[in-house]
Coordinates of C-alpha atoms in Angstrom, one line a residue:
Chain A
M1 CA 33.2 -22.2 73.2
K2 CA 30.1 -21.6 71.5
A3 CA 30.0 -22.9 67.8
D4 CA 28.2 -21.3 64.9
A5 CA 25.3 -23.6 64.1
F6 CA 24.4 -24.6 60.6
Y7 CA 21.7 -26.8 59.2
V8 CA 21.2 -29.0 56.2
G9 CA 18.1 -28.8 54.0
I10 CA 17.4 -31.4 51.4
D11 CA 14.8 -30.9 48.7
M12 CA 13.9 -34.2 47.1
G13 CA 12.2 -34.0 43.8
G14 CA 11.3 -36.6 41.3
T15 CA 14.1 -35.2 39.0
N16 CA 16.8 -33.9 41.4
I17 CA 17.9 -34.0 45.0
K18 CA 19.1 -30.7 46.2
A19 CA 21.0 -30.1 49.4
G20 CA 22.2 -26.9 51.1
L21 CA 24.1 -25.8 54.1
V22 CA 22.0 -23.0 55.6
S23 CA 22.9 -20.5 58.4
P24 CA 20.3 -19.6 61.1
A25 CA 19.6 -16.5 59.0
G26 CA 18.5 -18.6 56.0
K27 CA 21.6 -17.9 54.0
V28 CA 22.7 -20.9 51.8
H29 CA 26.5 -21.4 52.2
A30 CA 26.9 -24.4 50.0
E31 CA 24.8 -26.3 47.7
E32 CA 24.9 -29.9 46.2
K33 CA 22.7 -31.5 43.6
I34 CA 22.3 -34.9 42.3
P35 CA 19.8 -36.5 39.8
T36 CA 17.1 -38.6 41.6
D37 CA 17.3 -42.3 40.7
I38 CA 13.7 -43.1 40.9
S39 CA 14.3 -46.7 39.8
A40 CA 16.8 -47.4 42.6
D41 CA 16.1 -48.8 46.0
P42 CA 15.0 -46.2 48.5
V43 CA 17.8 -47.3 50.9
A44 CA 20.4 -46.6 48.2
V45 CA 18.9 -43.1 47.6
L46 CA 18.8 -42.4 51.3
K47 CA 22.6 -43.3 51.3
Q48 CA 23.1 -40.8 48.6
I49 CA 21.3 -38.2 50.7
C50 CA 23.6 -39.1 53.6
D51 CA 26.6 -38.7 51.4
L52 CA 25.4 -35.2 50.4
I53 CA 25.0 -34.3 54.2
K54 CA 28.6 -35.6 54.6
A55 CA 29.9 -33.6 51.7
L56 CA 28.2 -30.4 53.0
A57 CA 29.9 -31.0 56.4
G58 CA 33.2 -30.3 54.6
H59 CA 31.8 -26.8 53.7
V60 CA 31.1 -25.7 57.3
P61 CA 33.2 -22.8 58.1
E62 CA 35.9 -23.0 60.8
G63 CA 34.3 -23.0 64.3
G64 CA 30.9 -24.1 62.9
V65 CA 28.8 -27.4 63.4
I66 CA 25.8 -28.9 61.8
R67 CA 23.0 -29.1 64.3
A68 CA 20.3 -31.0 62.2
A69 CA 19.0 -31.9 58.8
G70 CA 15.6 -31.5 57.3
V71 CA 14.2 -33.3 54.3
G72 CA 11.4 -32.3 51.9
A73 CA 9.9 -35.1 49.9
P74 CA 7.3 -35.0 47.2
G75 CA 4.3 -37.1 48.6
Q76 CA 2.3 -38.2 51.7
V77 CA 4.4 -38.2 54.7
N78 CA 4.0 -38.8 58.5
S79 CA 5.9 -35.8 59.7
T80 CA 5.7 -36.8 63.4
E81 CA 7.4 -40.3 62.7
G82 CA 9.5 -39.1 59.8
I83 CA 8.0 -41.7 57.4
F84 CA 7.5 -41.2 53.7
Y85 CA 4.2 -43.1 52.8
E86 CA 4.0 -42.6 49.1
G87 CA 4.1 -40.2 46.2
P88 CA 3.4 -40.3 42.5
N89 CA 6.9 -39.3 41.5
L90 CA 8.7 -42.0 43.6
P91 CA 7.0 -45.2 42.6
L92 CA 9.3 -47.3 44.8
W93 CA 9.0 -45.4 47.9
K94 CA 6.4 -47.0 50.1
N95 CA 6.5 -46.5 54.0
V96 CA 10.1 -45.5 54.1
P97 CA 11.5 -44.5 57.6
V98 CA 13.6 -41.6 56.2
V99 CA 14.3 -39.9 59.5
Q100 CA 15.4 -43.1 61.3
Q101 CA 17.7 -44.1 58.5
I102 CA 19.3 -40.6 58.3
Q103 CA 19.8 -40.3 61.9
E104 CA 21.3 -43.8 62.3
S105 CA 23.6 -43.0 59.3
V106 CA 25.0 -39.5 60.0
K107 CA 24.2 -39.3 63.8
L108 CA 22.3 -35.9 63.3
Y109 CA 18.8 -35.0 64.4
A110 CA 16.7 -35.2 61.2
A111 CA 13.1 -34.3 60.3
L112 CA 10.9 -34.9 57.2
D113 CA 7.9 -33.1 55.7
N114 CA 6.1 -32.7 52.4
D115 CA 8.0 -30.5 50.0
A116 CA 5.0 -28.1 49.5
N117 CA 4.8 -27.6 53.2
L118 CA 8.6 -26.8 53.5
A119 CA 8.4 -24.4 50.6
A120 CA 5.7 -22.5 52.5
L121 CA 7.9 -22.7 55.7
G122 CA 11.0 -21.4 53.8
E123 CA 9.1 -18.4 52.3
Y124 CA 7.5 -17.8 55.8
A125 CA 10.8 -17.8 57.7
F126 CA 13.0 -16.1 55.1
G127 CA 11.2 -15.0 52.1
A128 CA 7.9 -13.2 51.1
G129 CA 6.0 -14.6 54.0
Q130 CA 7.8 -12.8 56.8
G131 CA 6.0 -10.6 59.1
V132 CA 2.5 -12.2 59.2
T133 CA 1.3 -15.3 61.1
E134 CA -1.4 -16.5 58.6
M135 CA -0.1 -17.3 55.2
M136 CA -0.6 -19.7 52.3
M137 CA 2.1 -20.5 49.8
V138 CA 0.8 -21.6 46.4
T139 CA 3.1 -23.0 43.8
L140 CA 1.9 -22.8 40.2
G141 CA 3.5 -25.5 37.9
T142 CA 2.1 -28.5 36.2
G143 CA -0.1 -28.8 39.2
V144 CA -1.1 -26.2 41.9
G145 CA 0.6 -27.1 45.3
S146 CA 0.2 -25.3 48.5
G147 CA 1.3 -25.1 52.2
L148 CA -0.3 -23.3 55.0
I149 CA 1.1 -21.4 57.9
L150 CA -1.5 -20.8 60.7
N151 CA -0.8 -19.2 63.9
G152 CA 2.8 -18.7 62.9
R153 CA 3.3 -22.6 62.5
L154 CA 3.2 -25.0 59.7
Y155 CA -0.4 -26.4 59.6
H156 CA -0.5 -30.2 58.9
G157 CA -4.2 -31.3 59.5
G158 CA -5.3 -34.5 60.9
M159 CA -3.3 -36.7 58.9
D160 CA -0.5 -34.6 57.5
S161 CA -2.6 -33.9 54.4
A162 CA -3.6 -30.4 54.7
G163 CA -2.8 -27.8 51.9
E164 CA -4.5 -29.3 48.9
F165 CA -5.6 -25.9 47.8
G166 CA -5.2 -26.9 44.1
H167 CA -8.3 -29.2 44.5
T168 CA -10.7 -26.6 45.7
T169 CA -13.8 -26.9 43.6
I170 CA -14.7 -23.6 42.1
R171 CA -17.3 -24.9 39.6
F172 CA -18.9 -28.2 40.5
D173 CA -19.8 -28.9 37.0
G174 CA -16.5 -27.4 35.5
P175 CA -14.0 -29.1 33.3
V176 CA -12.3 -32.4 34.4
C177 CA -9.2 -32.0 36.5
G178 CA -6.2 -34.2 36.3
C179 CA -7.3 -35.7 39.5
G180 CA -10.5 -36.8 37.9
R181 CA -12.7 -34.2 39.8
H182 CA -14.7 -31.4 38.3
G183 CA -13.8 -27.6 38.2
C184 CA -10.8 -27.7 40.6
V185 CA -8.6 -24.7 40.7
E186 CA -6.0 -26.9 39.1
A187 CA -8.3 -27.7 36.3
Y188 CA -8.0 -24.1 35.2
V189 CA -4.7 -23.0 36.5
G190 CA -2.5 -26.1 35.9
T191 CA -0.6 -26.6 32.8
A192 CA -3.2 -28.7 31.2
G193 CA -6.0 -26.1 32.2
M194 CA -4.1 -23.3 30.6
L195 CA -3.5 -25.1 27.5
R196 CA -7.2 -26.1 27.3
T197 CA -8.2 -22.4 27.7
L198 CA -5.6 -21.5 24.9
Q199 CA -6.8 -24.3 22.7
E200 CA -10.5 -23.2 22.9
K201 CA -9.6 -19.7 21.9
L202 CA -7.6 -20.9 18.9
D203 CA -10.4 -23.4 18.0
A204 CA -12.8 -20.3 18.1
G205 CA -10.6 -18.9 15.3
R206 CA -8.8 -16.4 17.4
N207 CA -5.3 -15.3 16.2
S208 CA -2.3 -15.8 18.1
V209 CA 1.5 -16.1 17.8
L210 CA 1.0 -19.6 19.3
K211 CA -1.4 -20.6 16.6
D212 CA 1.0 -22.5 14.4
R213 CA 3.0 -24.1 17.1
D214 CA 3.0 -27.9 17.6
F215 CA 0.6 -27.7 20.4
G216 CA 2.1 -30.6 22.5
S217 CA 5.2 -28.5 22.9
V218 CA 3.6 -25.2 24.1
T219 CA 4.4 -24.5 27.8
P220 CA 3.0 -21.9 30.2
R221 CA 6.2 -20.2 29.7
D222 CA 5.6 -19.9 26.0
I223 CA 2.2 -18.4 26.9
S224 CA 3.8 -16.0 29.2
L225 CA 6.4 -14.9 26.7
A226 CA 3.7 -14.4 24.0
A227 CA 1.6 -12.4 26.5
A228 CA 4.5 -10.3 27.4
G229 CA 4.9 -9.6 23.7
G230 CA 1.4 -8.3 23.6
D231 CA -0.5 -11.4 22.3
T232 CA -4.0 -10.9 23.1
V233 CA -5.0 -14.6 23.3
A234 CA -2.1 -15.4 25.5
L235 CA -2.9 -12.4 27.7
E236 CA -6.5 -13.6 28.0
T237 CA -5.4 -17.2 28.7
L238 CA -3.2 -16.0 31.6
S239 CA -5.9 -13.6 32.9
E240 CA -8.5 -16.4 33.0
A241 CA -6.1 -18.7 34.8
G242 CA -5.5 -15.8 37.3
T243 CA -9.2 -15.1 37.7
C244 CA -9.9 -18.8 38.7
L245 CA -6.8 -18.8 41.0
G246 CA -8.4 -15.7 42.5
V247 CA -11.7 -17.6 43.1
G248 CA -9.9 -20.3 45.1
L249 CA -7.9 -17.7 47.0
G250 CA -11.1 -15.9 48.0
N251 CA -12.5 -19.1 49.4
A252 CA -9.3 -19.6 51.4
A253 CA -9.5 -15.9 52.5
N254 CA -13.1 -16.4 53.7
L255 CA -12.5 -19.8 55.6
L256 CA -9.0 -18.8 57.1
N257 CA -8.9 -15.0 57.2
L258 CA -5.3 -15.3 55.8
Q259 CA -3.0 -12.2 55.9
R260 CA -0.9 -13.1 52.9
V261 CA -0.7 -15.4 49.9
V262 CA 2.7 -16.0 48.5
V263 CA 2.8 -17.4 44.8
G264 CA 5.7 -19.1 43.4
G265 CA 6.4 -21.7 40.8
G266 CA 7.3 -21.4 37.2
V267 CA 3.9 -20.1 36.1
A268 CA 4.1 -17.4 38.6
G269 CA 7.0 -16.0 36.3
A270 CA 4.2 -14.4 34.4
G271 CA 4.0 -11.9 37.3
D272 CA 1.1 -9.5 37.4
L273 CA -0.2 -10.8 34.2
I274 CA -1.6 -13.7 36.3
L275 CA -1.4 -12.1 39.8
E276 CA -3.5 -8.9 39.0
P277 CA -6.5 -10.8 37.7
A278 CA -6.1 -13.2 40.7
R279 CA -6.2 -10.1 43.1
K280 CA -9.3 -8.7 41.4
S281 CA -11.3 -11.9 41.4
M282 CA -10.1 -12.7 45.0
M283 CA -11.5 -9.4 46.1
R284 CA -14.9 -10.2 44.5
V285 CA -15.1 -13.5 46.4
A286 CA -13.6 -12.4 49.7
L287 CA -15.8 -10.8 52.3
K288 CA -15.1 -7.4 53.7
V289 CA -12.6 -8.0 56.5
P290 CA -10.9 -11.0 54.9
G291 CA -10.7 -9.2 51.6
E292 CA -9.3 -5.9 53.2
T293 CA -6.6 -7.8 55.2
I294 CA -5.1 -10.1 52.6
E295 CA -2.5 -9.6 49.9
I296 CA -1.0 -11.7 47.0
V297 CA 2.6 -11.3 46.7
P298 CA 5.2 -13.2 44.5
A299 CA 7.6 -15.6 46.1
R300 CA 11.2 -14.6 46.8
L301 CA 13.2 -17.7 47.3
G302 CA 12.7 -19.2 43.8
N303 CA 13.4 -22.9 43.6
R304 CA 15.5 -22.9 46.9
A305 CA 12.3 -22.4 49.0
G306 CA 11.9 -26.1 49.6
L307 CA 15.6 -26.5 50.5
I308 CA 15.6 -23.4 52.9
G309 CA 12.3 -24.6 54.4
A310 CA 13.7 -28.0 55.0
A311 CA 16.7 -26.3 56.9
R312 CA 14.3 -24.1 58.8
M313 CA 12.3 -27.4 59.9
A314 CA 15.8 -28.6 61.2
M315 CA 16.3 -25.3 63.1
L316 CA 12.7 -25.8 64.8
I317 CA 13.5 -29.3 65.8
T318 CA 16.7 -28.3 67.5
E319 CA 14.8 -25.5 69.3
M320 CA 12.5 -28.2 70.6
T321 CA 15.1 -30.6 71.9
Chain B
M1 CA -10.9 -24.7 101.2
K2 CA -11.2 -25.3 97.5
A3 CA -14.5 -24.2 95.9
D4 CA -16.3 -25.8 93.0
A5 CA -15.9 -23.6 90.1
F6 CA -18.7 -22.4 87.8
Y7 CA -18.7 -20.3 84.7
V8 CA -21.2 -18.1 83.0
G9 CA -21.9 -18.5 79.3
I10 CA -23.9 -15.7 77.5
D11 CA -25.3 -16.1 74.0
M12 CA -26.3 -12.9 72.5
G13 CA -28.5 -13.2 69.5
G14 CA -30.6 -10.6 67.5
T15 CA -33.8 -12.0 69.3
N16 CA -32.8 -13.3 72.7
I17 CA -29.9 -13.1 75.2
K18 CA -29.4 -16.4 76.9
A19 CA -27.2 -17.0 79.9
G20 CA -26.3 -20.2 81.7
L21 CA -24.4 -21.2 84.8
V22 CA -22.1 -24.0 83.5
S23 CA -20.0 -26.5 85.4
P24 CA -16.4 -27.4 84.3
A25 CA -17.9 -30.5 82.8
G26 CA -20.2 -28.5 80.6
K27 CA -23.3 -29.2 82.5
V28 CA -25.7 -26.2 82.5
H29 CA -27.0 -25.8 86.2
A30 CA -29.2 -22.8 85.5
E31 CA -30.4 -20.8 82.7
E32 CA -31.8 -17.3 82.0
K33 CA -33.3 -15.7 78.9
I34 CA -34.4 -12.1 78.0
P35 CA -35.4 -10.5 74.7
T36 CA -32.7 -8.6 73.0
D37 CA -33.6 -4.9 72.8
I38 CA -31.8 -4.0 69.7
S39 CA -33.2 -0.4 69.7
A40 CA -31.6 0.2 73.2
D41 CA -28.2 1.7 73.9
P42 CA -25.5 -1.0 74.0
V43 CA -24.6 0.2 77.6
A44 CA -28.2 -0.6 78.8
V45 CA -28.0 -3.9 77.2
L46 CA -24.8 -4.7 78.8
K47 CA -26.3 -3.8 82.0
Q48 CA -28.9 -6.4 81.5
I49 CA -26.2 -8.9 80.7
C50 CA -24.6 -8.0 84.0
D51 CA -27.9 -8.5 85.8
L52 CA -28.1 -11.9 84.2
I53 CA -24.8 -12.7 85.5
K54 CA -25.8 -11.5 89.0
A55 CA -29.0 -13.6 88.8
L56 CA -27.1 -16.7 88.0
A57 CA -24.9 -16.2 90.9
G58 CA -27.9 -16.8 93.1
H59 CA -28.0 -20.3 91.5
V60 CA -24.4 -21.3 92.5
P61 CA -24.6 -24.3 94.7
E62 CA -23.3 -24.0 98.3
G63 CA -19.5 -24.0 98.2
G64 CA -19.3 -22.9 94.6
V65 CA -17.9 -19.8 93.0
I66 CA -18.2 -18.1 89.6
R67 CA -14.6 -17.8 88.1
A68 CA -15.3 -16.1 84.8
A69 CA -17.9 -15.2 82.2
G70 CA -17.9 -15.7 78.3
V71 CA -19.9 -13.8 75.9
G72 CA -20.8 -14.8 72.3
A73 CA -22.1 -12.1 69.9
P74 CA -23.4 -12.1 66.5
G75 CA -20.8 -10.2 64.4
Q76 CA -17.3 -9.0 64.0
V77 CA -15.4 -8.9 67.1
N78 CA -11.8 -8.3 68.4
S79 CA -11.5 -11.3 70.7
T80 CA -8.1 -10.2 72.0
E81 CA -9.4 -6.9 73.1
G82 CA -13.0 -7.9 73.9
I83 CA -14.5 -5.4 71.6
F84 CA -17.7 -5.9 69.4
Y85 CA -17.0 -4.2 66.1
E86 CA -20.3 -4.5 64.2
G87 CA -22.9 -7.0 63.2
P88 CA -26.1 -6.8 61.0
N89 CA -28.4 -7.9 63.7
L90 CA -27.2 -5.4 66.2
P91 CA -27.3 -2.0 64.3
L92 CA -26.5 0.2 67.2
W93 CA -23.4 -1.8 68.3
K94 CA -20.3 -0.2 67.0
N95 CA -17.0 -0.8 68.6
V96 CA -18.5 -1.6 72.1
P97 CA -15.9 -2.6 74.7
V98 CA -17.9 -5.5 76.1
V99 CA -15.3 -7.2 78.2
Q100 CA -14.2 -4.0 79.9
Q101 CA -17.7 -3.0 80.7
I102 CA -18.6 -6.4 82.1
Q103 CA -15.4 -6.8 84.1
E104 CA -15.9 -3.3 85.6
S105 CA -19.5 -4.0 86.6
V106 CA -19.5 -7.5 87.9
K107 CA -15.7 -7.7 88.9
L108 CA -15.2 -11.1 87.2
Y109 CA -12.8 -12.1 84.3
A110 CA -14.7 -11.9 81.0
A111 CA -14.2 -12.7 77.4
L112 CA -15.8 -12.1 74.1
D113 CA -16.0 -14.0 70.8
N114 CA -18.2 -14.5 67.7
D115 CA -21.2 -16.7 68.3
A116 CA -20.4 -19.1 65.5
N117 CA -16.9 -19.6 66.9
L118 CA -18.3 -20.3 70.4
A119 CA -20.8 -22.8 69.1
A120 CA -17.9 -24.7 67.5
L121 CA -16.0 -24.5 70.8
G122 CA -19.0 -25.8 72.7
E123 CA -19.4 -28.8 70.5
Y124 CA -15.7 -29.3 70.5
A125 CA -15.3 -29.3 74.2
F126 CA -18.7 -31.1 75.3
G127 CA -20.6 -32.2 72.3
A128 CA -20.2 -33.9 68.9
G129 CA -16.6 -32.6 68.3
Q130 CA -15.0 -34.3 71.3
G131 CA -12.1 -36.5 70.6
V132 CA -10.5 -34.8 67.5
T133 CA -8.2 -31.8 67.1
E134 CA -9.3 -30.6 63.7
M135 CA -12.9 -29.8 63.4
M136 CA -15.4 -27.5 61.8
M137 CA -18.9 -26.7 63.1
V138 CA -21.3 -25.7 60.4
T139 CA -24.7 -24.2 61.5
L140 CA -27.5 -24.3 58.8
G141 CA -30.1 -21.7 59.2
T142 CA -31.2 -18.7 57.2
G143 CA -27.5 -18.5 56.4
V144 CA -24.6 -20.9 56.8
G145 CA -22.3 -20.2 59.8
S146 CA -19.2 -21.9 60.8
G147 CA -16.3 -22.0 63.4
L148 CA -13.0 -23.8 63.1
I149 CA -11.1 -25.8 65.8
L150 CA -7.5 -26.4 64.4
N151 CA -4.7 -28.0 66.5
G152 CA -7.2 -28.4 69.2
R153 CA -7.9 -24.6 69.6
L154 CA -10.4 -22.1 68.2
Y155 CA -8.9 -20.8 65.0
H156 CA -9.5 -16.9 64.6
G157 CA -7.4 -16.0 61.5
G158 CA -5.5 -12.7 61.0
M159 CA -8.3 -10.4 61.9
D160 CA -10.8 -12.5 63.9
S161 CA -12.7 -13.2 60.8
A162 CA -12.0 -16.8 60.0
G163 CA -14.8 -19.3 59.4
E164 CA -16.8 -17.8 56.6
F165 CA -17.3 -21.3 55.1
G166 CA -20.9 -20.3 54.0
H167 CA -19.2 -18.0 51.4
T168 CA -17.1 -20.7 49.8
T169 CA -17.6 -20.3 46.0
I170 CA -18.5 -23.6 44.5
R171 CA -19.7 -22.5 41.2
F172 CA -18.3 -19.1 40.2
D173 CA -21.2 -18.3 37.8
G174 CA -23.8 -19.8 40.0
P175 CA -26.8 -18.1 41.5
V176 CA -26.6 -14.9 43.5
C177 CA -26.1 -15.3 47.2
G178 CA -27.6 -13.0 49.8
C179 CA -24.0 -11.5 50.1
G180 CA -24.1 -10.4 46.5
R181 CA -21.6 -13.0 45.3
H182 CA -22.2 -15.9 42.9
G183 CA -22.5 -19.6 43.8
C184 CA -21.7 -19.4 47.5
V185 CA -22.4 -22.6 49.5
E186 CA -25.0 -20.4 51.3
A187 CA -26.6 -19.5 47.9
Y188 CA -27.6 -23.3 47.7
V189 CA -27.9 -24.3 51.3
G190 CA -29.2 -21.2 53.0
T191 CA -33.0 -20.7 53.4
A192 CA -33.3 -18.5 50.2
G193 CA -31.3 -21.1 48.3
M194 CA -33.5 -24.0 49.2
L195 CA -36.6 -22.1 48.4
R196 CA -35.2 -21.1 45.0
T197 CA -34.5 -24.8 44.3
L198 CA -38.0 -25.8 45.3
Q199 CA -39.6 -23.0 43.4
E200 CA -37.6 -24.0 40.2
K201 CA -39.0 -27.5 40.5
L202 CA -42.7 -26.3 41.0
D203 CA -42.2 -23.9 38.1
A204 CA -41.2 -27.0 36.0
G205 CA -44.6 -28.4 36.7
R206 CA -43.6 -30.8 39.4
N207 CA -46.1 -32.0 41.9
S208 CA -45.6 -31.6 45.7
V209 CA -47.5 -31.1 48.9
L210 CA -45.9 -27.6 49.0
K211 CA -47.4 -26.6 45.7
D212 CA -50.5 -24.8 46.9
R213 CA -48.8 -23.2 50.0
D214 CA -48.3 -19.5 50.2
F215 CA -44.7 -19.5 49.1
G216 CA -43.6 -16.7 51.4
S217 CA -44.4 -18.7 54.4
V218 CA -42.7 -22.0 53.4
T219 CA -39.7 -22.7 55.7
P220 CA -36.8 -25.2 55.6
R221 CA -38.8 -27.1 58.3
D222 CA -41.8 -27.4 56.0
I223 CA -39.4 -28.9 53.3
S224 CA -38.0 -31.4 55.9
L225 CA -41.5 -32.4 57.1
A226 CA -42.7 -32.9 53.5
A227 CA -39.6 -34.9 52.7
A228 CA -40.0 -36.9 55.9
G229 CA -43.6 -37.6 54.6
G230 CA -42.2 -38.9 51.3
D231 CA -42.7 -35.8 49.0
T232 CA -40.2 -36.3 46.3
V233 CA -39.8 -32.7 45.4
A234 CA -39.0 -31.9 48.9
L235 CA -36.7 -34.7 49.2
E236 CA -34.8 -33.6 46.1
T237 CA -34.7 -30.1 47.3
L238 CA -32.9 -31.3 50.5
S239 CA -30.7 -33.6 48.6
E240 CA -29.6 -30.9 46.3
A241 CA -28.8 -28.5 49.2
G242 CA -26.9 -31.4 50.8
T243 CA -24.9 -32.1 47.7
C244 CA -23.8 -28.4 47.5
L245 CA -23.0 -28.5 51.2
G246 CA -20.7 -31.6 50.5
V247 CA -19.0 -29.8 47.7
G248 CA -17.9 -26.9 50.1
L249 CA -17.0 -29.5 52.8
G250 CA -14.9 -31.3 50.4
N251 CA -12.9 -28.1 49.7
A252 CA -12.5 -27.5 53.5
A253 CA -11.4 -31.2 53.8
N254 CA -8.7 -30.7 51.0
L255 CA -7.4 -27.6 52.4
L256 CA -7.4 -28.3 56.1
N257 CA -7.5 -32.2 56.4
L258 CA -10.3 -31.9 58.9
Q259 CA -11.1 -34.9 61.0
R260 CA -14.7 -34.0 61.7
V261 CA -17.6 -31.6 60.5
V262 CA -20.3 -31.2 63.1
V263 CA -23.5 -29.9 61.4
G264 CA -26.2 -28.1 63.6
G265 CA -28.8 -25.5 63.2
G266 CA -32.5 -25.8 62.3
V267 CA -32.1 -27.1 58.8
A268 CA -29.8 -29.9 60.2
G269 CA -33.0 -31.2 61.7
A270 CA -33.6 -32.9 58.4
G271 CA -30.8 -35.3 59.5
D272 CA -29.6 -37.8 56.9
L273 CA -31.9 -36.4 54.2
I274 CA -29.5 -33.6 54.0
L275 CA -26.4 -35.3 55.6
E276 CA -26.1 -38.3 53.5
P277 CA -26.2 -36.3 50.1
A278 CA -23.6 -34.1 51.9
R279 CA -21.3 -37.0 52.7
K280 CA -21.6 -38.5 49.2
S281 CA -20.6 -35.3 47.5
M282 CA -17.9 -34.5 49.9
M283 CA -16.3 -37.9 49.3
R284 CA -16.3 -37.0 45.6
V285 CA -14.5 -33.8 46.0
A286 CA -12.2 -34.7 48.8
L287 CA -8.9 -36.3 47.9
K288 CA -7.9 -39.9 49.2
V289 CA -6.4 -39.1 52.7
P290 CA -8.6 -36.2 53.6
G291 CA -11.6 -38.0 52.3
E292 CA -10.9 -41.2 54.2
T293 CA -10.3 -39.5 57.6
I294 CA -13.2 -37.1 57.8
E295 CA -16.7 -37.6 59.0
I296 CA -19.9 -35.5 59.1
V297 CA -22.0 -35.9 62.3
P298 CA -25.0 -34.0 63.7
A299 CA -24.4 -31.6 66.5
R300 CA -25.4 -32.5 70.0
L301 CA -25.9 -29.4 72.0
G302 CA -28.8 -28.0 70.1
N303 CA -29.3 -24.3 70.7
R304 CA -27.1 -24.4 73.8
A305 CA -24.0 -24.9 71.8
G306 CA -23.2 -21.2 71.9
L307 CA -24.0 -20.7 75.6
I308 CA -21.8 -23.7 76.5
G309 CA -19.1 -22.6 74.2
A310 CA -19.0 -19.2 75.9
A311 CA -18.7 -20.8 79.3
R312 CA -15.9 -23.0 77.8
M313 CA -14.0 -19.8 76.6
A314 CA -14.5 -18.5 80.2
M315 CA -12.8 -21.7 81.5
L316 CA -9.9 -21.3 79.1
I317 CA -9.2 -17.7 80.1
T318 CA -9.0 -18.7 83.8
E319 CA -6.6 -21.5 83.0
M320 CA -4.4 -18.9 81.2
T321 CA -4.4 -16.5 84.3

């Protein structure tokens, strides 16, 4: 008797660990979430992850089985060996054999990849990236993350480090980025960059509903809300971030002749207030054919993209075995 | 009886058409060259190309056969269909079914790709790109061309237009490029960009052996020669071009985690006078892992890279059939 296959996707963040039971069609049947204990030994955290997988097994419908589990983690990984090397949000995690430990504990095939890659894979398989083969997912948050689908497959690069779109230099003598370099896309489009743009406008005497706010508490969401309410300075701030994003996307379009860019993350909630300026500036930078054949669209899977992408990776490894 | 296989590689340029009889090991056994008649009907030029293939057949050693022919052409192609769409150096060539016409005439499997792609493929298979799977070939000439090898295969992008590295924006409000955009790598590293840098230094009153030359006749080669002779202004001009090249390469390293960049073309003749500044600035732009795992090396196949790459493509299509 053929059983219905299900897959577990795990999205490990610096704040929460989310786990989902996912169907081959990408539907999330059950979800679990626990806070990430970043001060705990990785072995203990991996045991929690295994417990989440076991808990989800209890949600498998009658006649179903779990075929494999995929894990997305925030940092540098070796996806072939299933090892988490390191990441700024998980200070105790150094060279952790994630896949080996999960497989030994729950006796299921498992796989590991970087969280930004898996968000791209999730949108590609079941979200806004469907129907093309060359795609980049860009996640706009505190920083600017990304993952690449090339020739219809997740692209890893030589050492599993591809996809650092946020650190594309678009003005080599531009403002300092959080990474210490000058004029990265993230230096304009990340939270700190947008706040710098806003601050410059306020310092120049411009008026804004954000003027009298305690500046340390202003978020990109506040800027989006102010812009949606018609605040000119907030609108310009978003527009300038979008314009800089578009320059970077034009570079990626010229180098890779991408068919689609999927933009997600909290800042993407500003929608066309940031995406329309990005489209315009991307078209100025992109050459004829790459420009005519690329589109920028909003993500569809929200904060479940990573979890669904992790489950998709689990599907792909079972297809290979 | 098993015959020794040979392949024909054709490198079509705006000036010359070069054809070579190439062994499976990438050795060029015979070569032919004719001037490109850009004012002739493409059908007539294709007939000349077929005649070159027939002429090379006369050089096949006893017991050998020609298995296939590959053609590289300067412009936008459809590599799947074997159609040349258009290119600035071949004004009469619009939507020419190159592969179909060659196959019908010489009764050999044929394939077509962009010349920059095939130079990359040639260096990858038989030159300075051997031994890695993620590689970019950059050709420094009047403009800055490039081709990408990803996952060990030529990367084409969604519409056969990938590899426009030269039009990576590295300063969005920088000088105007030949393409009309601002601050492209080519705007600094192409011939016009290097001459602009040189001119600015001379206008500022700097002394140089190039000072009294008729400026319209100065070439990048003259700058290289002056630099090799110790001319400070020429050295700085090359160094600044290399620095800008390195910013673009750092961007590519961050996005693609490339293992190697192979630099060819006439301007690359300046060697480390341009490559060393490029390495330094690439390392400033590249993040830790992408920076530690990439190298910039000079090309090895010289102006035969395109021809050898075209023959390599012919090998690959016969492997598939």
